[in-house]
Coordinates of N, CA, C and O in Angstrom, one line a residue:
M1 N 111.7 103.1 76.3 CA 111.0 102.5 77.4 C 110.0 103.5 77.9 O 108.8 103.1 78.5
A2 N 110.3 104.8 77.9 CA 109.4 105.6 78.5 C 108.1 105.6 77.9 O 106.9 106.1 78.4
S3 N 107.9 105.4 76.5 CA 106.8 105.4 75.8 C 105.6 104.5 76.3 O 104.6 104.4 76.0
Y4 N 106.3 103.4 77.0 CA 105.2 102.2 77.6 C 104.7 102.6 78.9 O 104.1 101.7 79.6
S5 N 105.3 103.4 79.6 CA 105.0 103.8 80.8 C 103.5 103.9 81.1 O 102.9 103.5 82.2
L6 N 102.7 104.6 80.0 CA 101.3 104.9 80.4 C 100.7 103.6 80.1 O 99.8 103.4 81.0
A7 N 101.2 102.9 79.2 CA 100.4 101.5 78.9 C 100.7 100.5 80.1 O 99.8 99.8 80.6
T8 N 101.8 100.6 80.7 CA 102.1 99.8 81.8 C 101.2 100.2 83.2 O 100.7 99.4 83.9
W9 N 101.3 101.6 83.3 CA 100.6 102.0 84.6 C 98.9 101.5 84.3 O 98.4 101.1 85.4
L10 N 98.4 101.7 83.1 CA 97.0 101.4 82.8 C 96.8 99.9 83.1 O 95.8 99.5 83.7
F11 N 97.7 99.2 82.4 CA 97.5 97.8 82.5 C 97.6 97.4 84.0 O 96.7 96.3 84.4
L12 N 98.4 97.8 84.8 CA 98.7 97.2 86.1 C 97.0 97.5 86.8 O 96.8 96.9 87.8
R13 N 96.7 98.7 86.5 CA 95.4 99.4 87.4 C 94.2 98.4 86.9 O 93.4 98.0 87.7
L14 N 94.3 98.0 85.6 CA 93.0 97.3 85.3 C 93.3 96.0 85.6 O 92.4 95.2 85.9
L15 N 94.4 95.4 85.9 CA 95.0 94.0 86.4 C 94.2 94.0 87.9 O 93.8 93.1 88.2
G16 N 94.6 95.0 88.5 CA 94.0 95.2 89.8 C 92.7 95.2 90.0 O 92.0 94.5 90.8
L17 N 92.1 95.8 89.1 CA 90.4 95.6 89.1 C 89.9 94.3 88.8 O 88.8 93.9 89.5
A18 N 90.6 93.7 87.8 CA 90.3 92.2 87.6 C 90.4 91.3 88.8 O 89.6 90.6 89.2
Y19 N 91.6 91.6 89.5 CA 91.8 90.8 90.7 C 90.7 91.1 91.6 O 90.2 90.4 92.4
L20 N 90.5 92.5 91.9 CA 89.4 92.8 92.9 C 88.0 92.2 92.6 O 87.4 91.5 93.4
A21 N 87.6 91.9 91.2 CA 86.5 91.5 90.8 C 86.4 90.0 91.4 O 85.5 89.4 91.7
A22 N 87.5 89.4 90.9 CA 87.6 87.8 91.3 C 87.6 87.6 92.6 O 86.9 86.6 93.0
F23 N 88.3 88.3 93.5 CA 88.2 88.1 94.8 C 86.9 88.5 95.6 O 86.6 87.9 96.3
W24 N 86.4 89.4 95.1 CA 85.1 90.0 95.6 C 83.9 88.7 95.2 O 83.2 88.3 96.0
S25 N 83.9 88.2 94.0 CA 83.2 87.1 93.7 C 83.5 85.9 94.3 O 82.7 85.2 94.9
L26 N 84.8 85.5 94.6 CA 85.1 84.4 95.5 C 84.6 84.6 97.0 O 84.1 83.6 97.4
A27 N 84.6 85.9 97.3 CA 84.2 86.1 98.8 C 82.7 85.9 99.2 O 82.2 85.3 99.9
V28 N 82.0 86.1 97.9 CA 80.5 86.0 97.9 C 80.1 84.5 98.0 O 79.1 84.1 98.4
Q29 N 81.1 83.6 97.2 CA 80.7 82.3 96.9 C 81.4 81.3 97.8 O 81.1 80.2 97.8
T30 N 82.2 81.8 98.7 CA 83.1 81.0 99.5 C 82.3 79.9 100.4 O 82.6 78.7 100.5
R31 N 81.3 80.3 101.0 CA 80.7 79.3 102.0 C 79.9 78.3 101.1 O 79.9 77.3 101.6
G32 N 79.4 78.7 99.9 CA 78.6 77.6 99.1 C 79.7 76.7 98.4 O 79.3 75.6 98.0
L33 N 80.8 77.3 98.1 CA 81.9 76.4 97.3 C 82.7 75.6 98.2 O 82.8 74.4 98.2
I34 N 83.6 76.3 99.1 CA 84.6 75.6 99.9 C 84.2 75.8 101.6 O 85.1 75.6 102.3
G35 N 83.1 76.5 101.7 CA 82.9 76.6 103.2 C 82.4 75.1 103.8 O 82.5 74.0 103.3
Q36 N 82.2 75.2 105.1 CA 81.7 74.1 105.9 C 80.8 73.3 105.4 O 80.8 71.9 105.4
D37 N 79.8 73.9 104.7 CA 78.7 72.9 104.1 C 78.7 73.2 102.5 O 77.7 73.0 102.0
G38 N 79.9 73.6 102.1 CA 80.3 73.8 100.6 C 80.2 72.5 99.9 O 79.9 71.4 100.1
I39 N 80.3 72.8 98.4 CA 80.1 71.7 97.3 C 81.4 71.0 97.7 O 81.5 69.5 97.6
L40 N 82.7 71.4 97.7 CA 84.0 70.9 98.3 C 84.6 71.7 99.3 O 85.4 72.4 99.2
P41 N 84.1 71.1 100.5 CA 84.7 72.0 101.6 C 86.2 71.8 101.9 O 86.7 70.7 101.8
A42 N 86.7 72.8 102.1 CA 88.3 73.1 102.2 C 88.9 72.2 103.4 O 89.8 71.5 103.2
R43 N 88.0 72.0 104.5 CA 88.2 71.5 105.7 C 88.4 69.8 105.2 O 89.5 69.2 105.5
E44 N 87.4 69.2 104.5 CA 87.8 67.9 104.2 C 88.9 67.8 103.0 O 89.6 66.7 103.2
Y45 N 89.0 68.6 102.2 CA 90.1 68.5 101.2 C 91.3 68.6 101.8 O 92.3 67.8 101.5
V46 N 91.8 69.4 102.9 CA 93.0 69.6 103.4 C 93.3 68.4 104.4 O 94.3 67.8 104.3
A47 N 92.1 67.9 104.8 CA 92.3 66.8 105.7 C 92.6 65.6 105.1 O 93.6 64.9 105.5
A48 N 92.1 65.3 103.8 CA 92.3 64.0 103.1 C 93.9 64.4 102.5 O 94.4 63.3 102.5
F49 N 94.3 65.4 102.0 CA 95.5 65.5 101.8 C 96.5 65.3 102.7 O 97.5 64.9 102.6
R50 N 96.4 65.9 104.0 CA 97.1 65.7 105.1 C 97.3 64.2 105.6 O 98.4 63.6 105.7
A51 N 96.2 63.5 105.3 CA 96.1 62.0 105.8 C 96.9 61.3 104.5 O 97.8 60.4 104.9
W52 N 96.7 61.8 103.3 CA 97.4 60.8 102.3 C 98.9 61.4 102.5 O 99.9 60.4 102.3
A53 N 99.2 62.5 102.7 CA 100.8 63.0 103.0 C 101.4 62.2 104.0 O 102.7 61.7 104.0
G54 N 100.6 62.1 105.2 CA 101.0 61.3 106.4 C 101.4 59.7 105.8 O 102.3 59.2 106.4
A55 N 100.3 59.1 105.2 CA 100.4 57.6 104.7 C 101.8 57.6 103.8 O 102.2 56.5 103.8
Q56 N 102.0 58.6 103.0 CA 103.0 58.4 102.0 C 104.4 58.8 102.7 O 105.3 58.9 101.9
G57 N 104.5 59.4 104.0 CA 105.7 59.7 104.6 C 106.1 61.1 104.1 O 107.4 61.3 104.2
I58 N 105.2 61.9 103.7 CA 105.8 63.2 103.0 C 105.8 64.2 104.4 O 104.6 64.4 105.0
G59 N 106.8 64.9 104.4 CA 106.9 65.7 105.6 C 106.5 67.1 105.2 O 105.4 67.5 104.6
L60 N 107.5 68.1 105.5 CA 107.2 69.4 105.1 C 107.0 69.7 103.6 O 106.5 70.8 103.2
D61 N 107.2 68.6 102.8 CA 107.0 68.8 101.2 C 105.7 68.9 101.0 O 105.2 69.4 99.8
R62 N 104.7 68.6 101.9 CA 103.3 68.7 101.6 C 103.0 70.2 101.3 O 101.9 70.4 100.6
F63 N 103.6 71.1 101.8 CA 103.4 72.4 101.7 C 103.7 73.0 100.2 O 103.0 73.8 99.6
R64 N 104.7 72.3 99.6 CA 104.9 72.5 98.4 C 103.9 71.8 97.2 O 103.7 72.4 96.3
L65 N 103.6 70.8 97.7 CA 102.6 70.1 97.0 C 101.3 70.3 96.9 O 100.5 70.4 95.9
L66 N 100.8 71.1 98.0 CA 99.5 71.7 97.9 C 99.8 72.9 98.6 O 99.5 73.4 99.9
P67 N 100.2 74.1 97.8 CA 100.4 75.4 98.5 C 99.2 76.3 98.7 O 98.6 76.7 97.7
T68 N 98.8 76.4 99.7 CA 97.5 77.1 100.3 C 97.6 77.5 101.6 O 98.2 76.9 102.5
L69 N 97.0 78.8 101.9 CA 97.2 79.1 103.3 C 96.1 78.4 104.1 O 95.8 78.7 105.3
C70 N 95.3 77.5 103.4 CA 94.1 76.6 104.2 C 94.8 75.8 105.0 O 94.1 75.0 106.0
W71 N 96.2 75.5 105.2 CA 96.8 74.8 106.2 C 96.5 75.4 107.6 O 96.7 74.7 108.5
F72 N 96.4 76.8 107.7 CA 96.4 77.4 108.8 C 95.0 77.5 109.5 O 94.7 77.9 110.5
G73 N 93.9 77.1 108.5 CA 92.5 77.2 109.0 C 91.5 77.0 107.9 O 91.9 77.4 106.7
T74 N 90.4 76.4 108.1 CA 89.5 76.3 107.0 C 88.0 76.5 107.5 O 87.1 76.3 106.9
S75 N 88.0 77.4 108.6 CA 86.6 77.9 108.9 C 86.1 78.7 107.9 O 86.8 79.4 107.0
D76 N 84.8 79.1 108.0 CA 84.2 80.0 106.9 C 84.8 81.2 107.3 O 84.9 81.9 106.2
G77 N 84.9 81.6 108.3 CA 85.4 83.0 108.7 C 86.8 83.2 108.1 O 87.2 84.5 107.4
F78 N 87.9 82.3 108.2 CA 89.0 82.3 107.6 C 89.2 82.4 106.3 O 89.8 83.1 105.6
L79 N 88.2 81.6 105.5 CA 88.2 81.4 104.0 C 87.8 82.6 103.5 O 88.3 83.3 102.5
E80 N 86.6 83.4 104.1 CA 86.3 84.7 103.7 C 87.2 85.6 103.9 O 87.2 86.6 103.1
G81 N 88.1 85.5 105.0 CA 89.1 86.6 105.2 C 90.2 86.6 104.3 O 90.9 87.5 103.8
L82 N 90.5 85.2 103.7 CA 91.4 85.2 102.7 C 90.9 85.9 101.3 O 91.8 86.6 100.7
S83 N 89.7 85.7 101.0 CA 89.1 86.3 100.0 C 89.2 87.9 100.1 O 89.5 88.7 99.1
I84 N 89.0 88.5 101.2 CA 88.8 89.8 101.7 C 90.4 90.3 101.5 O 90.4 91.4 101.0
G85 N 91.3 89.7 102.2 CA 92.7 90.0 102.0 C 93.2 90.3 100.7 O 94.0 91.1 100.1
G86 N 92.8 89.2 99.9 CA 93.1 89.4 98.4 C 92.4 90.5 97.7 O 93.0 91.5 96.8
G87 N 91.2 91.0 98.1 CA 90.6 92.0 97.4 C 91.2 93.2 97.8 O 91.4 94.2 97.2
A88 N 91.7 93.2 99.2 CA 92.4 94.4 99.9 C 93.8 94.8 99.0 O 94.0 95.7 98.6
L89 N 94.6 93.6 98.8 CA 95.8 93.7 98.1 C 95.4 94.4 96.6 O 96.0 95.1 96.2
A90 N 94.6 93.6 96.0 CA 93.9 94.2 94.8 C 93.6 95.7 94.6 O 94.1 96.5 93.8
A91 N 92.9 96.4 95.8 CA 92.6 97.6 95.8 C 93.9 98.6 96.0 O 93.9 99.5 95.4
L92 N 94.9 98.0 96.7 CA 96.0 98.6 97.0 C 96.7 98.8 95.6 O 97.5 99.9 95.2
I93 N 96.7 97.8 94.8 CA 97.5 97.8 93.6 C 96.6 98.9 92.5 O 97.2 99.6 91.9
V94 N 95.5 98.8 92.7 CA 94.6 99.9 91.8 C 95.0 101.2 92.0 O 95.3 102.0 91.3
V95 N 95.2 101.5 93.4 CA 95.6 102.8 93.8 C 97.0 103.1 93.7 O 97.6 104.2 93.9
G96 N 97.8 102.0 93.4 CA 99.3 102.2 93.2 C 100.0 102.1 94.5 O 101.2 102.5 94.3
V97 N 99.7 101.6 95.4 CA 100.4 101.5 97.0 C 101.2 100.3 96.8 O 102.3 100.3 97.3
A98 N 100.5 99.0 96.8 CA 101.2 97.9 96.6 C 102.1 97.4 95.6 O 101.4 97.7 94.3
P99 N 102.9 96.8 95.9 CA 103.9 96.2 94.5 C 102.8 95.1 93.8 O 102.4 94.3 94.6
V100 N 102.7 95.0 92.6 CA 101.8 94.1 92.0 C 102.3 92.8 92.1 O 101.6 91.7 91.9
V101 N 103.6 92.5 92.5 CA 104.0 91.1 92.5 C 103.5 90.5 93.7 O 103.5 89.2 93.8
L102 N 102.9 91.0 94.7 CA 102.3 90.6 95.9 C 100.9 89.8 95.6 O 100.8 88.7 96.2
L103 N 100.5 90.1 94.5 CA 98.9 89.7 94.3 C 99.1 88.4 93.8 O 98.5 87.2 94.4
P104 N 99.9 88.1 92.7 CA 99.9 86.6 92.2 C 100.6 85.8 93.1 O 100.1 84.4 93.4
L105 N 101.4 86.2 94.1 CA 101.8 85.1 95.2 C 100.7 84.9 96.4 O 100.6 83.7 96.5
Y106 N 100.0 85.8 96.7 CA 98.9 85.7 97.6 C 97.7 84.9 96.9 O 97.1 83.7 97.6
E107 N 97.5 85.0 95.5 CA 96.4 84.4 94.9 C 96.8 83.0 94.8 O 96.1 82.0 95.0
A108 N 98.2 82.6 94.6 CA 98.5 81.4 94.4 C 98.4 80.6 95.6 O 98.0 79.3 95.7
R109 N 98.5 81.2 96.8 CA 98.2 80.4 98.0 C 96.9 80.0 98.3 O 96.4 79.3 99.1
V110 N 95.9 81.1 97.8 CA 94.4 80.7 98.3 C 93.9 79.9 97.1 O 93.2 79.1 97.5
W111 N 94.4 80.0 95.8 CA 93.4 79.4 94.8 C 94.1 78.0 94.4 O 93.5 77.4 93.7
L112 N 95.5 77.9 94.3 CA 96.2 77.1 93.6 C 95.7 75.6 93.6 O 96.0 74.7 92.8
A113 N 94.9 75.3 94.9 CA 94.4 73.8 94.8 C 93.3 73.6 93.8 O 93.2 72.4 93.5
F114 N 92.8 74.6 93.2 CA 91.9 74.4 92.3 C 92.3 74.6 90.9 O 93.0 75.6 90.7
A115 N 91.8 73.7 89.8 CA 92.5 74.1 88.5 C 92.2 75.4 88.0 O 93.2 75.8 87.4
A116 N 91.0 75.9 88.0 CA 91.0 77.0 87.3 C 91.8 78.3 87.9 O 92.3 79.1 87.3
G117 N 91.9 78.3 89.3 CA 92.8 79.1 90.0 C 94.1 79.0 89.6 O 95.0 80.0 89.6
S118 N 94.7 78.0 89.3 CA 96.0 77.8 88.8 C 96.3 78.2 87.5 O 97.4 78.7 87.2
V119 N 95.4 78.0 86.7 CA 95.5 78.6 85.4 C 95.4 80.0 85.4 O 96.2 80.7 84.6
L120 N 94.6 80.7 86.2 CA 94.4 82.2 86.3 C 95.8 82.7 86.7 O 96.2 83.5 86.5
C121 N 96.3 82.0 88.0 CA 97.3 82.4 88.6 C 98.7 82.4 87.6 O 99.3 83.3 87.5
L122 N 98.8 81.2 86.8 CA 100.0 81.1 85.8 C 99.9 82.3 84.7 O 100.8 83.0 84.3
S123 N 98.8 82.5 84.2 CA 98.4 83.6 83.1 C 98.7 84.7 83.7 O 99.4 85.6 83.0
I124 N 98.2 85.2 84.7 CA 98.3 86.6 85.2 C 99.6 86.8 85.6 O 100.4 87.9 85.6
T125 N 100.4 85.7 86.5 CA 101.9 86.0 86.6 C 102.7 86.1 85.7 O 103.6 87.2 85.6
G126 N 102.4 85.7 84.3 CA 103.1 85.8 83.2 C 102.9 87.0 82.6 O 103.9 87.9 82.3
A127 N 101.9 87.7 82.7 CA 101.6 89.0 82.3 C 101.9 89.9 83.1 O 102.7 91.2 82.7
V128 N 102.0 89.9 84.4 CA 102.6 90.8 85.5 C 104.1 91.0 85.1 O 104.7 92.1 85.1
R129 N 104.8 89.7 85.0 CA 106.3 89.7 84.7 C 106.6 90.6 83.3 O 107.5 91.1 83.2
R130 N 105.6 90.6 82.3 CA 105.8 91.2 81.1 C 105.8 92.7 81.1 O 106.4 93.5 80.5
A131 N 104.6 93.0 82.0 CA 104.4 94.4 82.2 C 105.5 95.0 83.1 O 105.7 96.3 83.0
S132 N 106.0 94.4 83.9 CA 106.9 95.0 85.1 C 108.3 95.4 84.5 O 108.6 94.9 83.5

C-alpha cells in the first residue's frame, strides 16, 4: 500500500488543479451562462422547478430532485460566489489542507442541474473514491 502513496498524493493534487481550472472557467462564464441575463438564467430555472414541484405537491423532496445551492439565491454575485467557493476548496486540496471528499459534494450542489456537470461529478467522485 505504501508504494501507491506518491501516486495518490500526486493524483489528488492534479485533481485539485483540474477542479480549480473548472471552477475558474465557470466563474468567468457565470453571468453569460446562468446569470440574470444569461443563456439559461438560474433564477428562471429554479423558479420553474419550484412552480412544478408545488403543482405536483412535492415538498422537501424537491431538494433531492434538484440538488443545488441555488435554492438559497440566484443573483449574479451569489452564483459567482459559488464558483469562487469551489475554486477556494480546490486550492485547499492542491495544498493538502482540505479533505478531497468535500469538493465533489460541493461541486454536485453547484453543477448537478446541468448534464455536463453531473457527468463530471460522477466521474470525479468515482476517481476520488478509488484514490482515497
